[in-house]
Amino acid sequence: MPSLVLDAVSAAERLGFDLCVRPEIGRLLGVLAAGLPTGAIVGETGTGTGAGLAWLVTHAPAGCRFLSYELDPERAEAARSLFADHDNVTITTGDAAELFDQGPFDLLVLDGGPGSGKTPGDTPVEPTRVLRPGGTITIDDYTPTTTWPPSFGNQPDHSRIHWLTHPDLRASEIRVASDLAVIVGRYLP
């Protein structure tokens, strides 16, 4: 486990925040970050105390820039402290919807906040607006499914259907644990 990740998890424990990115997702983020080009721009919603961001920063090549938004001021401050020595990391306290105007991104990690379409009234962000051609988007914390169309709670899972069938994405649901899946999509215009 990277030391930066362990420090982020320790900060989460101090704050009583129990929604840190799980290691299974963190390892996937690390693989995606390792494949980024030098100078890539990475966006993340839902910083928390910085565990997911730590996986990304640890594995990305030099020269990448990271922009992350966290709504909770205390968690955002904990993450800023964690990345104080990383001048390529910017953590903003505020609504993650503001992040989308700072793209396009080479990698966009939707980990809380708006844009995933997972909660009622949340419209999924348009990948052609927020990703560079060839850019990747991740949407995490899905319950794995084996049916089509996918459902959640005996209802069609509109968010998952949106991402998996989006005409500008080549997307797949990746099961990272028996109870956890991530959708990964690449924008191919």
mmCIF file with all atom_site columns, C-alpha atoms in Angstrom:
data_model
loop_
_atom_site.group_PDB
_atom_site.id
_atom_site.type_symbol
_atom_site.label_atom_id
_atom_site.label_alt_id
_atom_site.label_comp_id
_atom_site.label_asym_id
_atom_site.label_entity_id
_atom_site.label_seq_id
_atom_site.pdbx_PDB_ins_code
_atom_site.Cartn_x
_atom_site.Cartn_y
_atom_site.Cartn_z
_atom_site.occupancy
_atom_site.B_iso_or_equiv
_atom_site.pdbx_formal_charge
_atom_site.auth_seq_id
_atom_site.auth_comp_id
_atom_site.auth_asym_id
_atom_site.auth_atom_id
_atom_site.pdbx_PDB_model_num
ATOM 1   C CA . MET A 1 1   ? 0.000   0.000  0.000   1.00 0.00 ? 1   MET A CA 1
ATOM 2   C CA . PRO A 1 2   ? 1.561   3.359  -0.980  1.00 0.00 ? 2   PRO A CA 1
ATOM 3   C CA . SER A 1 3   ? 2.488   5.507  2.035   1.00 0.00 ? 3   SER A CA 1
ATOM 4   C CA . LEU A 1 4   ? 0.513   8.476  0.694   1.00 0.00 ? 4   LEU A CA 1
ATOM 5   C CA . VAL A 1 5   ? -2.605  6.268  0.617   1.00 0.00 ? 5   VAL A CA 1
ATOM 6   C CA . LEU A 1 6   ? -1.990  5.088  4.184   1.00 0.00 ? 6   LEU A CA 1
ATOM 7   C CA . ASP A 1 7   ? -1.666  8.705  5.322   1.00 0.00 ? 7   ASP A CA 1
ATOM 8   C CA . ALA A 1 8   ? -4.971  9.601  3.620   1.00 0.00 ? 8   ALA A CA 1
ATOM 9   C CA . VAL A 1 9   ? -6.713  6.652  5.266   1.00 0.00 ? 9   VAL A CA 1
ATOM 10  C CA . SER A 1 10  ? -5.284  7.679  8.669   1.00 0.00 ? 10  SER A CA 1
ATOM 11  C CA . ALA A 1 11  ? -6.673  11.186 8.155   1.00 0.00 ? 11  ALA A CA 1
ATOM 12  C CA . ALA A 1 12  ? -10.062 9.692  7.291   1.00 0.00 ? 12  ALA A CA 1
ATOM 13  C CA . GLU A 1 13  ? -10.025 7.608  10.465  1.00 0.00 ? 13  GLU A CA 1
ATOM 14  C CA . ARG A 1 14  ? -9.198  10.704 12.559  1.00 0.00 ? 14  ARG A CA 1
ATOM 15  C CA . LEU A 1 15  ? -12.181 12.515 11.012  1.00 0.00 ? 15  LEU A CA 1
ATOM 16  C CA . GLY A 1 16  ? -14.537 9.545  11.263  1.00 0.00 ? 16  GLY A CA 1
ATOM 17  C CA . PHE A 1 17  ? -14.872 9.442  7.466   1.00 0.00 ? 17  PHE A CA 1
ATOM 18  C CA . ASP A 1 18  ? -15.549 5.869  6.390   1.00 0.00 ? 18  ASP A CA 1
ATOM 19  C CA . LEU A 1 19  ? -15.946 6.318  2.634   1.00 0.00 ? 19  LEU A CA 1
ATOM 20  C CA . CYS A 1 20  ? -12.303 6.137  1.549   1.00 0.00 ? 20  CYS A CA 1
ATOM 21  C CA . VAL A 1 21  ? -11.696 4.519  -1.802  1.00 0.00 ? 21  VAL A CA 1
ATOM 22  C CA . ARG A 1 22  ? -11.292 0.816  -1.338  1.00 0.00 ? 22  ARG A CA 1
ATOM 23  C CA . PRO A 1 23  ? -7.920  -0.719 -2.256  1.00 0.00 ? 23  PRO A CA 1
ATOM 24  C CA . GLU A 1 24  ? -9.510  -2.649 -5.128  1.00 0.00 ? 24  GLU A CA 1
ATOM 25  C CA . ILE A 1 25  ? -10.545 0.609  -6.788  1.00 0.00 ? 25  ILE A CA 1
ATOM 26  C CA . GLY A 1 26  ? -7.300  2.297  -5.773  1.00 0.00 ? 26  GLY A CA 1
ATOM 27  C CA . ARG A 1 27  ? -5.251  -0.312 -7.606  1.00 0.00 ? 27  ARG A CA 1
ATOM 28  C CA . LEU A 1 28  ? -7.379  0.211  -10.729 1.00 0.00 ? 28  LEU A CA 1
ATOM 29  C CA . LEU A 1 29  ? -6.855  3.986  -10.453 1.00 0.00 ? 29  LEU A CA 1
ATOM 30  C CA . GLY A 1 30  ? -3.125  3.380  -10.115 1.00 0.00 ? 30  GLY A CA 1
ATOM 31  C CA . VAL A 1 31  ? -3.067  1.326  -13.320 1.00 0.00 ? 31  VAL A CA 1
ATOM 32  C CA . LEU A 1 32  ? -5.031  3.994  -15.201 1.00 0.00 ? 32  LEU A CA 1
ATOM 33  C CA . ALA A 1 33  ? -2.744  6.743  -13.868 1.00 0.00 ? 33  ALA A CA 1
ATOM 34  C CA . ALA A 1 34  ? 0.394   4.800  -14.822 1.00 0.00 ? 34  ALA A CA 1
ATOM 35  C CA . GLY A 1 35  ? -0.775  4.791  -18.444 1.00 0.00 ? 35  GLY A CA 1
ATOM 36  C CA . LEU A 1 36  ? -1.245  8.550  -18.667 1.00 0.00 ? 36  LEU A CA 1
ATOM 37  C CA . PRO A 1 37  ? 0.980   10.649 -20.900 1.00 0.00 ? 37  PRO A CA 1
ATOM 38  C CA . THR A 1 38  ? 3.406   13.098 -19.326 1.00 0.00 ? 38  THR A CA 1
ATOM 39  C CA . GLY A 1 39  ? 1.591   16.368 -18.754 1.00 0.00 ? 39  GLY A CA 1
ATOM 40  C CA . ALA A 1 40  ? -1.850  14.783 -18.464 1.00 0.00 ? 40  ALA A CA 1
ATOM 41  C CA . ILE A 1 41  ? -4.634  16.543 -16.607 1.00 0.00 ? 41  ILE A CA 1
ATOM 42  C CA . VAL A 1 42  ? -6.590  14.463 -14.102 1.00 0.00 ? 42  VAL A CA 1
ATOM 43  C CA . GLY A 1 43  ? -9.873  15.548 -12.515 1.00 0.00 ? 43  GLY A CA 1
ATOM 44  C CA . GLU A 1 44  ? -11.524 13.953 -9.502  1.00 0.00 ? 44  GLU A CA 1
ATOM 45  C CA . THR A 1 45  ? -14.826 14.562 -7.737  1.00 0.00 ? 45  THR A CA 1
ATOM 46  C CA . GLY A 1 46  ? -15.206 13.688 -4.075  1.00 0.00 ? 46  GLY A CA 1
ATOM 47  C CA . THR A 1 47  ? -11.655 14.039 -2.739  1.00 0.00 ? 47  THR A CA 1
ATOM 48  C CA . GLY A 1 48  ? -12.563 12.897 0.762   1.00 0.00 ? 48  GLY A CA 1
ATOM 49  C CA . THR A 1 49  ? -9.242  12.930 2.610   1.00 0.00 ? 49  THR A CA 1
ATOM 50  C CA . GLY A 1 50  ? -7.324  12.105 -0.568  1.00 0.00 ? 50  GLY A CA 1
ATOM 51  C CA . ALA A 1 51  ? -7.012  8.300  -0.684  1.00 0.00 ? 51  ALA A CA 1
ATOM 52  C CA . GLY A 1 52  ? -8.087  7.930  -4.330  1.00 0.00 ? 52  GLY A CA 1
ATOM 53  C CA . LEU A 1 53  ? -6.019  10.931 -5.291  1.00 0.00 ? 53  LEU A CA 1
ATOM 54  C CA . ALA A 1 54  ? -3.039  9.376  -3.510  1.00 0.00 ? 54  ALA A CA 1
ATOM 55  C CA . TRP A 1 55  ? -3.319  6.246  -5.678  1.00 0.00 ? 55  TRP A CA 1
ATOM 56  C CA . LEU A 1 56  ? -3.398  8.448  -8.778  1.00 0.00 ? 56  LEU A CA 1
ATOM 57  C CA . VAL A 1 57  ? -0.516  10.734 -7.793  1.00 0.00 ? 57  VAL A CA 1
ATOM 58  C CA . THR A 1 58  ? 1.661   7.828  -6.670  1.00 0.00 ? 58  THR A CA 1
ATOM 59  C CA . HIS A 1 59  ? 1.418   5.985  -9.991  1.00 0.00 ? 59  HIS A CA 1
ATOM 60  C CA . ALA A 1 60  ? 1.150   8.784  -12.576 1.00 0.00 ? 60  ALA A CA 1
ATOM 61  C CA . PRO A 1 61  ? 4.184   9.852  -14.604 1.00 0.00 ? 61  PRO A CA 1
ATOM 62  C CA . ALA A 1 62  ? 5.937   13.087 -13.778 1.00 0.00 ? 62  ALA A CA 1
ATOM 63  C CA . GLY A 1 63  ? 4.384   16.260 -15.095 1.00 0.00 ? 63  GLY A CA 1
ATOM 64  C CA . CYS A 1 64  ? 0.734   15.320 -14.573 1.00 0.00 ? 64  CYS A CA 1
ATOM 65  C CA . ARG A 1 65  ? -1.606  17.861 -13.006 1.00 0.00 ? 65  ARG A CA 1
ATOM 66  C CA . PHE A 1 66  ? -4.399  16.887 -10.590 1.00 0.00 ? 66  PHE A CA 1
ATOM 67  C CA . LEU A 1 67  ? -7.555  18.865 -9.814  1.00 0.00 ? 67  LEU A CA 1
ATOM 68  C CA . SER A 1 68  ? -9.885  17.519 -7.139  1.00 0.00 ? 68  SER A CA 1
ATOM 69  C CA . TYR A 1 69  ? -13.039 18.870 -5.494  1.00 0.00 ? 69  TYR A CA 1
ATOM 70  C CA . GLU A 1 70  ? -14.407 18.113 -2.036  1.00 0.00 ? 70  GLU A CA 1
ATOM 71  C CA . LEU A 1 71  ? -17.595 19.597 -0.624  1.00 0.00 ? 71  LEU A CA 1
ATOM 72  C CA . ASP A 1 72  ? -16.690 19.080 3.052   1.00 0.00 ? 72  ASP A CA 1
ATOM 73  C CA . PRO A 1 73  ? -14.211 21.752 4.263   1.00 0.00 ? 73  PRO A CA 1
ATOM 74  C CA . GLU A 1 74  ? -12.647 19.579 6.974   1.00 0.00 ? 74  GLU A CA 1
ATOM 75  C CA . ARG A 1 75  ? -11.934 16.689 4.609   1.00 0.00 ? 75  ARG A CA 1
ATOM 76  C CA . ALA A 1 76  ? -10.661 19.068 1.921   1.00 0.00 ? 76  ALA A CA 1
ATOM 77  C CA . GLU A 1 77  ? -8.256  20.638 4.407   1.00 0.00 ? 77  GLU A CA 1
ATOM 78  C CA . ALA A 1 78  ? -6.984  17.215 5.475   1.00 0.00 ? 78  ALA A CA 1
ATOM 79  C CA . ALA A 1 79  ? -6.320  16.365 1.833   1.00 0.00 ? 79  ALA A CA 1
ATOM 80  C CA . ARG A 1 80  ? -4.605  19.705 1.187   1.00 0.00 ? 80  ARG A CA 1
ATOM 81  C CA . SER A 1 81  ? -2.291  19.015 4.139   1.00 0.00 ? 81  SER A CA 1
ATOM 82  C CA . LEU A 1 82  ? -1.515  15.572 2.739   1.00 0.00 ? 82  LEU A CA 1
ATOM 83  C CA . PHE A 1 83  ? -0.538  17.010 -0.657  1.00 0.00 ? 83  PHE A CA 1
ATOM 84  C CA . ALA A 1 84  ? 1.154   20.181 0.632   1.00 0.00 ? 84  ALA A CA 1
ATOM 85  C CA . ASP A 1 85  ? 4.466   19.143 -0.975  1.00 0.00 ? 85  ASP A CA 1
ATOM 86  C CA . HIS A 1 86  ? 2.849   18.336 -4.350  1.00 0.00 ? 86  HIS A CA 1
ATOM 87  C CA . ASP A 1 87  ? 2.615   21.551 -6.360  1.00 0.00 ? 87  ASP A CA 1
ATOM 88  C CA . ASN A 1 88  ? 0.900   19.630 -9.175  1.00 0.00 ? 88  ASN A CA 1
ATOM 89  C CA . VAL A 1 89  ? -2.141  18.880 -6.961  1.00 0.00 ? 89  VAL A CA 1
ATOM 90  C CA . THR A 1 90  ? -4.967  21.374 -6.414  1.00 0.00 ? 90  THR A CA 1
ATOM 91  C CA . ILE A 1 91  ? -7.754  20.538 -3.989  1.00 0.00 ? 91  ILE A CA 1
ATOM 92  C CA . THR A 1 92  ? -10.728 22.870 -4.009  1.00 0.00 ? 92  THR A CA 1
ATOM 93  C CA . THR A 1 93  ? -13.450 23.047 -1.393  1.00 0.00 ? 93  THR A CA 1
ATOM 94  C CA . GLY A 1 94  ? -16.706 23.356 -3.267  1.00 0.00 ? 94  GLY A CA 1
ATOM 95  C CA . ASP A 1 95  ? -19.247 21.816 -5.566  1.00 0.00 ? 95  ASP A CA 1
ATOM 96  C CA . ALA A 1 96  ? -17.574 19.334 -7.889  1.00 0.00 ? 96  ALA A CA 1
ATOM 97  C CA . ALA A 1 97  ? -19.731 20.553 -10.788 1.00 0.00 ? 97  ALA A CA 1
ATOM 98  C CA . GLU A 1 98  ? -17.243 23.442 -11.021 1.00 0.00 ? 98  GLU A CA 1
ATOM 99  C CA . LEU A 1 99  ? -14.524 20.928 -11.888 1.00 0.00 ? 99  LEU A CA 1
ATOM 100 C CA . PHE A 1 100 ? -16.075 20.112 -15.245 1.00 0.00 ? 100 PHE A CA 1
ATOM 101 C CA . ASP A 1 101 ? -15.379 23.638 -16.536 1.00 0.00 ? 101 ASP A CA 1
ATOM 102 C CA . GLN A 1 102 ? -11.642 23.075 -15.956 1.00 0.00 ? 102 GLN A CA 1
ATOM 103 C CA . GLY A 1 103 ? -11.386 20.234 -18.476 1.00 0.00 ? 103 GLY A CA 1
ATOM 104 C CA . PRO A 1 104 ? -11.020 18.621 -20.812 1.00 0.00 ? 104 PRO A CA 1
ATOM 105 C CA . PHE A 1 105 ? -9.281  15.852 -18.886 1.00 0.00 ? 105 PHE A CA 1
ATOM 106 C CA . ASP A 1 106 ? -7.123  12.906 -19.816 1.00 0.00 ? 106 ASP A CA 1
ATOM 107 C CA . LEU A 1 107 ? -8.641  11.051 -16.866 1.00 0.00 ? 107 LEU A CA 1
ATOM 108 C CA . LEU A 1 108 ? -11.791 12.010 -14.952 1.00 0.00 ? 108 LEU A CA 1
ATOM 109 C CA . VAL A 1 109 ? -12.636 10.103 -11.780 1.00 0.00 ? 109 VAL A CA 1
ATOM 110 C CA . LEU A 1 110 ? -16.242 10.501 -10.649 1.00 0.00 ? 110 LEU A CA 1
ATOM 111 C CA . ASP A 1 111 ? -16.090 9.452  -7.011  1.00 0.00 ? 111 ASP A CA 1
ATOM 112 C CA . GLY A 1 112 ? -18.867 11.350 -5.306  1.00 0.00 ? 112 GLY A CA 1
ATOM 113 C CA . GLY A 1 113 ? -20.668 14.522 -6.141  1.00 0.00 ? 113 GLY A CA 1
ATOM 114 C CA . PRO A 1 114 ? -22.461 15.375 -9.362  1.00 0.00 ? 114 PRO A CA 1
ATOM 115 C CA . GLY A 1 115 ? -21.990 14.089 -12.851 1.00 0.00 ? 115 GLY A CA 1
ATOM 116 C CA . SER A 1 116 ? -22.393 10.334 -12.496 1.00 0.00 ? 116 SER A CA 1
ATOM 117 C CA . GLY A 1 117 ? -26.171 10.255 -12.797 1.00 0.00 ? 117 GLY A CA 1
ATOM 118 C CA . LYS A 1 118 ? -26.353 7.798  -9.914  1.00 0.00 ? 118 LYS A CA 1
ATOM 119 C CA . THR A 1 119 ? -28.639 9.852  -7.678  1.00 0.00 ? 119 THR A CA 1
ATOM 120 C CA . PRO A 1 120 ? -32.122 11.166 -8.487  1.00 0.00 ? 120 PRO A CA 1
ATOM 121 C CA . GLY A 1 121 ? -31.936 14.495 -10.302 1.00 0.00 ? 121 GLY A CA 1
ATOM 122 C CA . ASP A 1 122 ? -28.223 14.185 -11.120 1.00 0.00 ? 122 ASP A CA 1
ATOM 123 C CA . THR A 1 123 ? -27.619 14.470 -14.851 1.00 0.00 ? 123 THR A CA 1
ATOM 124 C CA . PRO A 1 124 ? -24.563 12.576 -16.103 1.00 0.00 ? 124 PRO A CA 1
ATOM 125 C CA . VAL A 1 125 ? -21.804 14.850 -17.346 1.00 0.00 ? 125 VAL A CA 1
ATOM 126 C CA . GLU A 1 126 ? -21.305 14.772 -21.116 1.00 0.00 ? 126 GLU A CA 1
ATOM 127 C CA . PRO A 1 127 ? -17.997 12.973 -21.850 1.00 0.00 ? 127 PRO A CA 1
ATOM 128 C CA . THR A 1 128 ? -17.440 14.925 -25.073 1.00 0.00 ? 128 THR A CA 1
ATOM 129 C CA . ARG A 1 129 ? -17.383 18.087 -22.945 1.00 0.00 ? 129 ARG A CA 1
ATOM 130 C CA . VAL A 1 130 ? -15.062 16.924 -20.173 1.00 0.00 ? 130 VAL A CA 1
ATOM 131 C CA . LEU A 1 131 ? -12.668 14.470 -21.829 1.00 0.00 ? 131 LEU A CA 1
ATOM 132 C CA . ARG A 1 132 ? -9.924  14.930 -24.371 1.00 0.00 ? 132 ARG A CA 1
ATOM 133 C CA . PRO A 1 133 ? -10.146 12.537 -27.310 1.00 0.00 ? 133 PRO A CA 1
ATOM 134 C CA . GLY A 1 134 ? -8.819  9.248  -25.976 1.00 0.00 ? 134 GLY A CA 1
ATOM 135 C CA . GLY A 1 135 ? -9.523  10.369 -22.402 1.00 0.00 ? 135 GLY A CA 1
ATOM 136 C CA . THR A 1 136 ? -10.856 8.000  -19.767 1.00 0.00 ? 136 THR A CA 1
ATOM 137 C CA . ILE A 1 137 ? -13.690 8.360  -17.273 1.00 0.00 ? 137 ILE A CA 1
ATOM 138 C CA . THR A 1 138 ? -14.370 6.183  -14.232 1.00 0.00 ? 138 THR A CA 1
ATOM 139 C CA . ILE A 1 139 ? -17.564 5.935  -12.219 1.00 0.00 ? 139 ILE A CA 1
ATOM 140 C CA . ASP A 1 140 ? -17.205 3.787  -9.129  1.00 0.00 ? 140 ASP A CA 1
ATOM 141 C CA . ASP A 1 141 ? -19.171 2.142  -6.361  1.00 0.00 ? 141 ASP A CA 1
ATOM 142 C CA . TYR A 1 142 ? -21.578 0.071  -8.427  1.00 0.00 ? 142 TYR A CA 1
ATOM 143 C CA . THR A 1 143 ? -22.926 -3.265 -7.242  1.00 0.00 ? 143 THR A CA 1
ATOM 144 C CA . PRO A 1 144 ? -21.841 -5.864 -9.812  1.00 0.00 ? 144 PRO A CA 1
ATOM 145 C CA . THR A 1 145 ? -24.530 -7.109 -12.141 1.00 0.00 ? 145 THR A CA 1
ATOM 146 C CA . THR A 1 146 ? -24.779 -9.950 -14.603 1.00 0.00 ? 146 THR A CA 1
ATOM 147 C CA . THR A 1 147 ? -28.084 -9.072 -16.265 1.00 0.00 ? 147 THR A CA 1
ATOM 148 C CA . TRP A 1 148 ? -29.037 -6.856 -19.159 1.00 0.00 ? 148 TRP A CA 1
ATOM 149 C CA . PRO A 1 149 ? -30.426 -4.391 -18.828 1.00 0.00 ? 149 PRO A CA 1
ATOM 150 C CA . PRO A 1 150 ? -28.712 -3.899 -15.481 1.00 0.00 ? 150 PRO A CA 1
ATOM 151 C CA . SER A 1 151 ? -30.881 -3.153 -12.487 1.00 0.00 ? 151 SER A CA 1
ATOM 152 C CA . PHE A 1 152 ? -30.424 -1.924 -8.963  1.00 0.00 ? 152 PHE A CA 1
ATOM 153 C CA . GLY A 1 153 ? -33.088 -2.372 -6.324  1.00 0.00 ? 153 GLY A CA 1
ATOM 154 C CA . ASN A 1 154 ? -35.404 -4.080 -8.837  1.00 0.00 ? 154 ASN A CA 1
ATOM 155 C CA . GLN A 1 155 ? -35.345 -0.962 -11.029 1.00 0.00 ? 155 GLN A CA 1
ATOM 156 C CA . PRO A 1 156 ? -33.439 -0.290 -14.250 1.00 0.00 ? 156 PRO A CA 1
ATOM 157 C CA . ASP A 1 157 ? -30.024 1.165  -13.418 1.00 0.00 ? 157 ASP A CA 1
ATOM 158 C CA . HIS A 1 158 ? -30.227 4.231  -15.646 1.00 0.00 ? 158 HIS A CA 1
ATOM 159 C CA . SER A 1 159 ? -26.784 5.532  -14.704 1.00 0.00 ? 159 SER A CA 1
ATOM 160 C CA . ARG A 1 160 ? -25.053 2.298  -15.583 1.00 0.00 ? 160 ARG A CA 1
ATOM 161 C CA . ILE A 1 161 ? -27.052 1.950  -18.812 1.00 0.00 ? 161 ILE A CA 1
ATOM 162 C CA . HIS A 1 162 ? -26.137 5.538  -19.746 1.00 0.00 ? 162 HIS A CA 1
ATOM 163 C CA . TRP A 1 163 ? -22.397 4.970  -19.391 1.00 0.00 ? 163 TRP A CA 1
ATOM 164 C CA . LEU A 1 164 ? -22.286 1.505  -20.925 1.00 0.00 ? 164 LEU A CA 1
ATOM 165 C CA . THR A 1 165 ? -24.265 2.543  -24.015 1.00 0.00 ? 165 THR A CA 1
ATOM 166 C CA . HIS A 1 166 ? -23.018 6.109  -24.523 1.00 0.00 ? 166 HIS A CA 1
ATOM 167 C CA . PRO A 1 167 ? -22.273 6.477  -28.259 1.00 0.00 ? 167 PRO A CA 1
ATOM 168 C CA . ASP A 1 168 ? -19.015 8.373  -27.690 1.00 0.00 ? 168 ASP A CA 1
ATOM 169 C CA . LEU A 1 169 ? -17.573 5.956  -25.128 1.00 0.00 ? 169 LEU A CA 1
ATOM 170 C CA . ARG A 1 170 ? -16.176 2.468  -25.262 1.00 0.00 ? 170 ARG A CA 1
ATOM 171 C CA . ALA A 1 171 ? -17.095 1.410  -21.746 1.00 0.00 ? 171 ALA A CA 1
ATOM 172 C CA . SER A 1 172 ? -17.080 -1.675 -19.614 1.00 0.00 ? 172 SER A CA 1
ATOM 173 C CA . GLU A 1 173 ? -18.083 -2.592 -16.113 1.00 0.00 ? 173 GLU A CA 1
ATOM 174 C CA . ILE A 1 174 ? -15.077 -3.970 -14.269 1.00 0.00 ? 174 ILE A CA 1
ATOM 175 C CA . ARG A 1 175 ? -15.755 -6.071 -11.191 1.00 0.00 ? 175 ARG A CA 1
ATOM 176 C CA . VAL A 1 176 ? -12.972 -5.293 -8.734  1.00 0.00 ? 176 VAL A CA 1
ATOM 177 C CA . ALA A 1 177 ? -14.462 -7.306 -5.831  1.00 0.00 ? 177 ALA A CA 1
ATOM 178 C CA . SER A 1 178 ? -17.427 -9.608 -5.324  1.00 0.00 ? 178 SER A CA 1
ATOM 179 C CA . ASP A 1 179 ? -19.478 -6.632 -4.136  1.00 0.00 ? 179 ASP A CA 1
ATOM 180 C CA . LEU A 1 180 ? -17.919 -3.767 -6.091  1.00 0.00 ? 180 LEU A CA 1
ATOM 181 C CA . ALA A 1 181 ? -17.702 -2.672 -9.725  1.00 0.00 ? 181 ALA A CA 1
ATOM 182 C CA . VAL A 1 182 ? -16.359 0.334  -11.611 1.00 0.00 ? 182 VAL A CA 1
ATOM 183 C CA . ILE A 1 183 ? -17.366 1.567  -15.034 1.00 0.00 ? 183 ILE A CA 1
ATOM 184 C CA . VAL A 1 184 ? -14.409 2.636  -17.142 1.00 0.00 ? 184 VAL A CA 1
ATOM 185 C CA . GLY A 1 185 ? -15.004 4.379  -20.445 1.00 0.00 ? 185 GLY A CA 1
ATOM 186 C CA . ARG A 1 186 ? -12.723 5.843  -23.090 1.00 0.00 ? 186 ARG A CA 1
ATOM 187 C CA . TYR A 1 187 ? -13.858 8.747  -25.244 1.00 0.00 ? 187 TYR A CA 1
ATOM 188 C CA . LEU A 1 188 ? -13.305 7.762  -28.855 1.00 0.00 ? 188 LEU A CA 1
ATOM 189 C CA . PRO A 1 189 ? -14.743 10.437 -31.164 1.00 0.00 ? 189 PRO A CA 1
#
